[in-house]
PDB file of C-alpha atoms in Angstrom:
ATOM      1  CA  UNK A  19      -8.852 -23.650   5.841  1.00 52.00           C
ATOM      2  CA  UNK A  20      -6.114 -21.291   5.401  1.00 69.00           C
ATOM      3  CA  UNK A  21      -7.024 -19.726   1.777  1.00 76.00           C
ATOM      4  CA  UNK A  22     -10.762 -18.995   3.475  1.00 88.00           C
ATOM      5  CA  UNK A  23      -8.967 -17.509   6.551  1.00 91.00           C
ATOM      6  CA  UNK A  24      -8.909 -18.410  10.176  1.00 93.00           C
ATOM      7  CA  UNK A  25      -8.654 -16.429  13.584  1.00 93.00           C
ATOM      8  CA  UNK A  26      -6.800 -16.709  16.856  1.00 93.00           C
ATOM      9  CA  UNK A  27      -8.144 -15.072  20.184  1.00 92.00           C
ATOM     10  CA  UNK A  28      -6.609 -11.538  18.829  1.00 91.00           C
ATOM     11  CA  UNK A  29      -6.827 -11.800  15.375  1.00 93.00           C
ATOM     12  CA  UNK A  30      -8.806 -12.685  12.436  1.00 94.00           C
ATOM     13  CA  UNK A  31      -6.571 -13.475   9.320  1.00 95.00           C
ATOM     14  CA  UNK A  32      -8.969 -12.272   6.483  1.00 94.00           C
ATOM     15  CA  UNK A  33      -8.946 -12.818   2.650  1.00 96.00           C
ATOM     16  CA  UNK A  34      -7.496  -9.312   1.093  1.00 96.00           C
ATOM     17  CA  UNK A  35      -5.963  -8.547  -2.101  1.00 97.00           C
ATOM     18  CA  UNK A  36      -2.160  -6.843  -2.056  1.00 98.00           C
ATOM     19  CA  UNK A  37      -1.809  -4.245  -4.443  1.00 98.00           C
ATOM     20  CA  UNK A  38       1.957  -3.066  -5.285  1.00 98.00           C
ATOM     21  CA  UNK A  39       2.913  -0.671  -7.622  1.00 98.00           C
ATOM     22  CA  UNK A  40       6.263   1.403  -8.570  1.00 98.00           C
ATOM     23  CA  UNK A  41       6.187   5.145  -8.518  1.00 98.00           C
ATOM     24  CA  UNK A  42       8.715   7.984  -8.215  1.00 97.00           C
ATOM     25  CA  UNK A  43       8.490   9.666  -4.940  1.00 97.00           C
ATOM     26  CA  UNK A  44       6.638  12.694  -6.141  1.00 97.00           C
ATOM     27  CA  UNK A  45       3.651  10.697  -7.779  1.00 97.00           C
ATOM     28  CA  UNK A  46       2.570   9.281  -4.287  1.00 98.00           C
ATOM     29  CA  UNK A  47       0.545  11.490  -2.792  1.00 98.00           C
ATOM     30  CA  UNK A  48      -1.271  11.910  -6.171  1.00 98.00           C
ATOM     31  CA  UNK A  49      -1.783   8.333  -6.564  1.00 98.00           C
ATOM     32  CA  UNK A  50      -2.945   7.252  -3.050  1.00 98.00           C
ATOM     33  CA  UNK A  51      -5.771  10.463  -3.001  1.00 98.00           C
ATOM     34  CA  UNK A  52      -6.711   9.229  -5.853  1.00 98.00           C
ATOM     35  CA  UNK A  53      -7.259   5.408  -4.644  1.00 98.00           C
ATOM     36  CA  UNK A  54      -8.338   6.771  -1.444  1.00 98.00           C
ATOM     37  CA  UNK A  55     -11.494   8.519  -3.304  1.00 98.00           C
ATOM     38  CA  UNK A  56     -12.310   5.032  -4.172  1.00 98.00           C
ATOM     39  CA  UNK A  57     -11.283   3.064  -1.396  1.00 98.00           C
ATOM     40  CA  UNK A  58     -10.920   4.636   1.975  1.00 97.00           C
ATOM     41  CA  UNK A  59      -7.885   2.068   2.834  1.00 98.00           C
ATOM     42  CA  UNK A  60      -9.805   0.713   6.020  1.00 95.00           C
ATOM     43  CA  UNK A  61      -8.277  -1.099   8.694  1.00 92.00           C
ATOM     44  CA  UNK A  62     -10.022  -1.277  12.034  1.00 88.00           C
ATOM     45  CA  UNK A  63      -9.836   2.336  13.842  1.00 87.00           C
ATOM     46  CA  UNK A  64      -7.854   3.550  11.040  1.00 91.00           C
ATOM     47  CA  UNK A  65      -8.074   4.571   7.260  1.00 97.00           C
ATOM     48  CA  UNK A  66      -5.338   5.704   4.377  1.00 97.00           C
ATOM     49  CA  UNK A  67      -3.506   3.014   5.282  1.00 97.00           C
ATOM     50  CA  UNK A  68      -0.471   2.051   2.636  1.00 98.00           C
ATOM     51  CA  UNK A  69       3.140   1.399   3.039  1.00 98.00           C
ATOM     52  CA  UNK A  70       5.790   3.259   0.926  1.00 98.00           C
ATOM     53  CA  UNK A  71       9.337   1.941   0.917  1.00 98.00           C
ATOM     54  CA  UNK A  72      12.530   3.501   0.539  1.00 97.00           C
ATOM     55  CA  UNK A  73      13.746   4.676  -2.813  1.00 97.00           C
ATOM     56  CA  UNK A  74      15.465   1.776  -5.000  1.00 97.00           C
ATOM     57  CA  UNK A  75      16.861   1.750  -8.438  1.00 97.00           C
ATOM     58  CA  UNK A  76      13.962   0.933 -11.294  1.00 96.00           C
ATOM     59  CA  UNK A  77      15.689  -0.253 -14.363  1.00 96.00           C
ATOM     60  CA  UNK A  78      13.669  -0.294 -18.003  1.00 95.00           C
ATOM     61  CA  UNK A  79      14.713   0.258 -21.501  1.00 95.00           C
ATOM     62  CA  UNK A  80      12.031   1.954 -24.296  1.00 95.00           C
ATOM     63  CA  UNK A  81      11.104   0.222 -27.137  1.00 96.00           C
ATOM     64  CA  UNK A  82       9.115   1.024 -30.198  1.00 96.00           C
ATOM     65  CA  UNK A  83       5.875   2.505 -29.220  1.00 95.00           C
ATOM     66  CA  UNK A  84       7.568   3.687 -25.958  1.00 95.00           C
ATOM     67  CA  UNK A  85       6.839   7.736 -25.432  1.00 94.00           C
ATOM     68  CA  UNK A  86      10.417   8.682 -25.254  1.00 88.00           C
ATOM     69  CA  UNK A  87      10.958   6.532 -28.166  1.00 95.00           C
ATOM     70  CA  UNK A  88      13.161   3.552 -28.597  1.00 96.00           C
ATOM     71  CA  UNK A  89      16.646   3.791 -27.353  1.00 96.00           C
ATOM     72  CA  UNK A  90      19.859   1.582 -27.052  1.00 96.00           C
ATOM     73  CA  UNK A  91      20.740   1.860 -23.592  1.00 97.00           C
ATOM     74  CA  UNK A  92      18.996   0.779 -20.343  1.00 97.00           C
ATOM     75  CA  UNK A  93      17.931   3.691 -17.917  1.00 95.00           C
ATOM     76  CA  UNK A  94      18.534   3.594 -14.312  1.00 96.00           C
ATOM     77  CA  UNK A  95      15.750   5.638 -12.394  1.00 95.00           C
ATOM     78  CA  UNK A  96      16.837   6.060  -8.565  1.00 97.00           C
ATOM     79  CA  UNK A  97      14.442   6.750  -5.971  1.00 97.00           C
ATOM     80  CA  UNK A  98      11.533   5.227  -7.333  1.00 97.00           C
ATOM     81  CA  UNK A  99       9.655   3.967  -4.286  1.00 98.00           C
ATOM     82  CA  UNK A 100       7.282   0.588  -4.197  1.00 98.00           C
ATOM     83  CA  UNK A 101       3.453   1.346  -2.776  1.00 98.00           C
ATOM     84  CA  UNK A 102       1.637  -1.139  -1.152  1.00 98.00           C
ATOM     85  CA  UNK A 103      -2.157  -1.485  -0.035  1.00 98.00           C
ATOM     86  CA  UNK A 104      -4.839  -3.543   0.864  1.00 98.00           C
ATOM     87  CA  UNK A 105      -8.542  -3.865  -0.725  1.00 98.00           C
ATOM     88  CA  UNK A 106     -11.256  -6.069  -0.254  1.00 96.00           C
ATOM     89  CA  UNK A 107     -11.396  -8.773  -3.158  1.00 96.00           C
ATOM     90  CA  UNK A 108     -14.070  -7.144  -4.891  1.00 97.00           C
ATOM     91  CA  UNK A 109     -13.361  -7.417  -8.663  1.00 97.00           C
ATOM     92  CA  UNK A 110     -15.440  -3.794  -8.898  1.00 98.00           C
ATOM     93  CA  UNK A 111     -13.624  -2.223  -6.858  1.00 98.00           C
ATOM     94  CA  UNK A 112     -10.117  -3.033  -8.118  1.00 98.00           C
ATOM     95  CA  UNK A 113     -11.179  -2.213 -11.892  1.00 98.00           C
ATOM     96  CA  UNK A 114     -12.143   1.527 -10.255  1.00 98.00           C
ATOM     97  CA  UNK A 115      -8.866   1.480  -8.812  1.00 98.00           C
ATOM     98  CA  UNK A 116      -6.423   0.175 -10.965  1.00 98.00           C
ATOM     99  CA  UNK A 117      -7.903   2.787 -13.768  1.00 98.00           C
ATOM    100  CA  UNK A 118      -7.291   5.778 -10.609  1.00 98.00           C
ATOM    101  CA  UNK A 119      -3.362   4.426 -10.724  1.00 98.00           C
ATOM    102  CA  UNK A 120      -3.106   4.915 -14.211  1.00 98.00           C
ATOM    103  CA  UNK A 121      -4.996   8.315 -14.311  1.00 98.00           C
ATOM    104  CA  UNK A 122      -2.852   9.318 -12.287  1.00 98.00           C
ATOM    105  CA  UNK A 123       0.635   7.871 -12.523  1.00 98.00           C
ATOM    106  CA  UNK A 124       3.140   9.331 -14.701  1.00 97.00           C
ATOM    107  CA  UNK A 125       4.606   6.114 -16.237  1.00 96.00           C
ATOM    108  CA  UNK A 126       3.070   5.492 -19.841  1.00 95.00           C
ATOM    109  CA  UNK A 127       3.573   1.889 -18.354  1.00 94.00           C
ATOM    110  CA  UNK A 128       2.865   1.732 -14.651  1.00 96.00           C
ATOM    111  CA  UNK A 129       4.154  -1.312 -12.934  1.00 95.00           C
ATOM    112  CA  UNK A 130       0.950  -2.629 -10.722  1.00 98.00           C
ATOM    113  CA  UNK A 131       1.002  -5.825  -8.756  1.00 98.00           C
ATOM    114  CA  UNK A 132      -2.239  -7.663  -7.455  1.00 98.00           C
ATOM    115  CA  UNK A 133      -1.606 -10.440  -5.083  1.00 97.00           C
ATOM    116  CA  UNK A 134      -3.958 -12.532  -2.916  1.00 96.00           C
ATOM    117  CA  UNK A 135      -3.221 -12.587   0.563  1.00 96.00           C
ATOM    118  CA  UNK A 136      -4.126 -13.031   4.165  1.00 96.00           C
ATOM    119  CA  UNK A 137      -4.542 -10.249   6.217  1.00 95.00           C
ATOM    120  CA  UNK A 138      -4.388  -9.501   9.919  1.00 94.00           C
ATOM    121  CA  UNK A 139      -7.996  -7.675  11.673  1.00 92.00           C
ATOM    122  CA  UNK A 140      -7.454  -7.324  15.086  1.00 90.00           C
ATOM    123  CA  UNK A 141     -10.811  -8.458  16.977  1.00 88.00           C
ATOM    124  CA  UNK A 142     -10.173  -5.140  19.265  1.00 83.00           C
ATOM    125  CA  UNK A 143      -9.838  -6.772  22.688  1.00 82.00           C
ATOM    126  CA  UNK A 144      -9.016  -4.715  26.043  1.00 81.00           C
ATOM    127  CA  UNK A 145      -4.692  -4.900  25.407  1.00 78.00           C
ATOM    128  CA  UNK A 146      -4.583  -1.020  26.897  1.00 77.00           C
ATOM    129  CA  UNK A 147      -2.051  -2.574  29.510  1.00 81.00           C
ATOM    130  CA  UNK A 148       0.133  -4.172  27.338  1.00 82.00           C
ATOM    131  CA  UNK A 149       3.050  -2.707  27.665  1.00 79.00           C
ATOM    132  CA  UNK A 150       3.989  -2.895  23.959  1.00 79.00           C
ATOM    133  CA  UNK A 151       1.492  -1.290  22.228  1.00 76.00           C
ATOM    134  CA  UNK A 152       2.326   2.834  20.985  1.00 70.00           C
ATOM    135  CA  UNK A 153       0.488   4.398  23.318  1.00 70.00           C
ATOM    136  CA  UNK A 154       2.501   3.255  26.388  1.00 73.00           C
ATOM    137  CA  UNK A 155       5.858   4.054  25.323  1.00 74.00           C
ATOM    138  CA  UNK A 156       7.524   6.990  24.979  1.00 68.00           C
ATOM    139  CA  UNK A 157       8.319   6.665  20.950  1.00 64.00           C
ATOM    140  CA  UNK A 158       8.605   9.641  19.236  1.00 62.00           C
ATOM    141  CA  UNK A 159       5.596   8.743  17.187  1.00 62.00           C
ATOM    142  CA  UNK A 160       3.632   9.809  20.721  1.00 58.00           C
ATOM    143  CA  UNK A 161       1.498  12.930  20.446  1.00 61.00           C
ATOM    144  CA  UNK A 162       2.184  15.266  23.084  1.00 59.00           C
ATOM    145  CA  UNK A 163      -0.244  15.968  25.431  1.00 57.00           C
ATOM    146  CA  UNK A 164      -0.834  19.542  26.512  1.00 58.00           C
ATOM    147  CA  UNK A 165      -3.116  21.339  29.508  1.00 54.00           C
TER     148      UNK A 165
END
């Protein structure tokens, strides 16, 4: 039951596939336009969606047949930032876009993640009165509405 997905009144919990991957900040936007080319990142009403975390510390020592060549010591990298999207389990799809990530990542050895996963779809009932939702608060997220 679960691993085929199930749905509540709201929701529908759908088979996806989580791919993660490891990136200095500044490869980001190079790597997601280059997924999103592929795969628009769908989700509902909305599209380019991903998740990028705050920077962390990535550890990782060359070897022989590294780029930089083999060294002694372990290098630290801070800021390197973990990316995170979702994509349909089509085994097509995620060759095209795996391949994209390594075009365009700057690591000789990127670090890519593919999980299976359940994934929230909201069924898009009337909730424009809940009083939790973005659009009726006052977050700073809010666009501003002029005349």
């Amino acid at each position: 039951m679960i691993a085929k997905g199930f749905e509540t009144k709201a929701v529908q919990m759908a088979p996806m596939l989580l791919l993660t991957l490891q990136a200095p900040p500044d490869d980001v936007d190079r790597i997601l336009a280059a997924v999103i080319r592929i795969a628009p990142l769908a989700m509902g009403s909305y599209d380019s969606n991903a998740y990028q975390s705050a920077g962390g510390i990535e550890h990782y020592r060359p070897l022989e047949g590294a780029a930089a060549g083999p060294e002694t010591a372990v290098r630290k990298r801070p800021g390197t930032v973990e990316l995170s999207f979702e994509l349909p389990p089509d085994q097509g799809l995620v060759d095209r876009v795996i391949e994209a990530i390594f075009q365009a990542h700057s690591y000789q050895e990127p670090v890519i993640r593919l999980q299976t996963i359940l994934s929230s779809r909201s069924k898009g009932l009337d909730d424009r009165d809940n009083h939790n939702r973005w659009w009726n608060t006052t977050g700073d997220w809010k666009k501003s509405v002029t005349p």
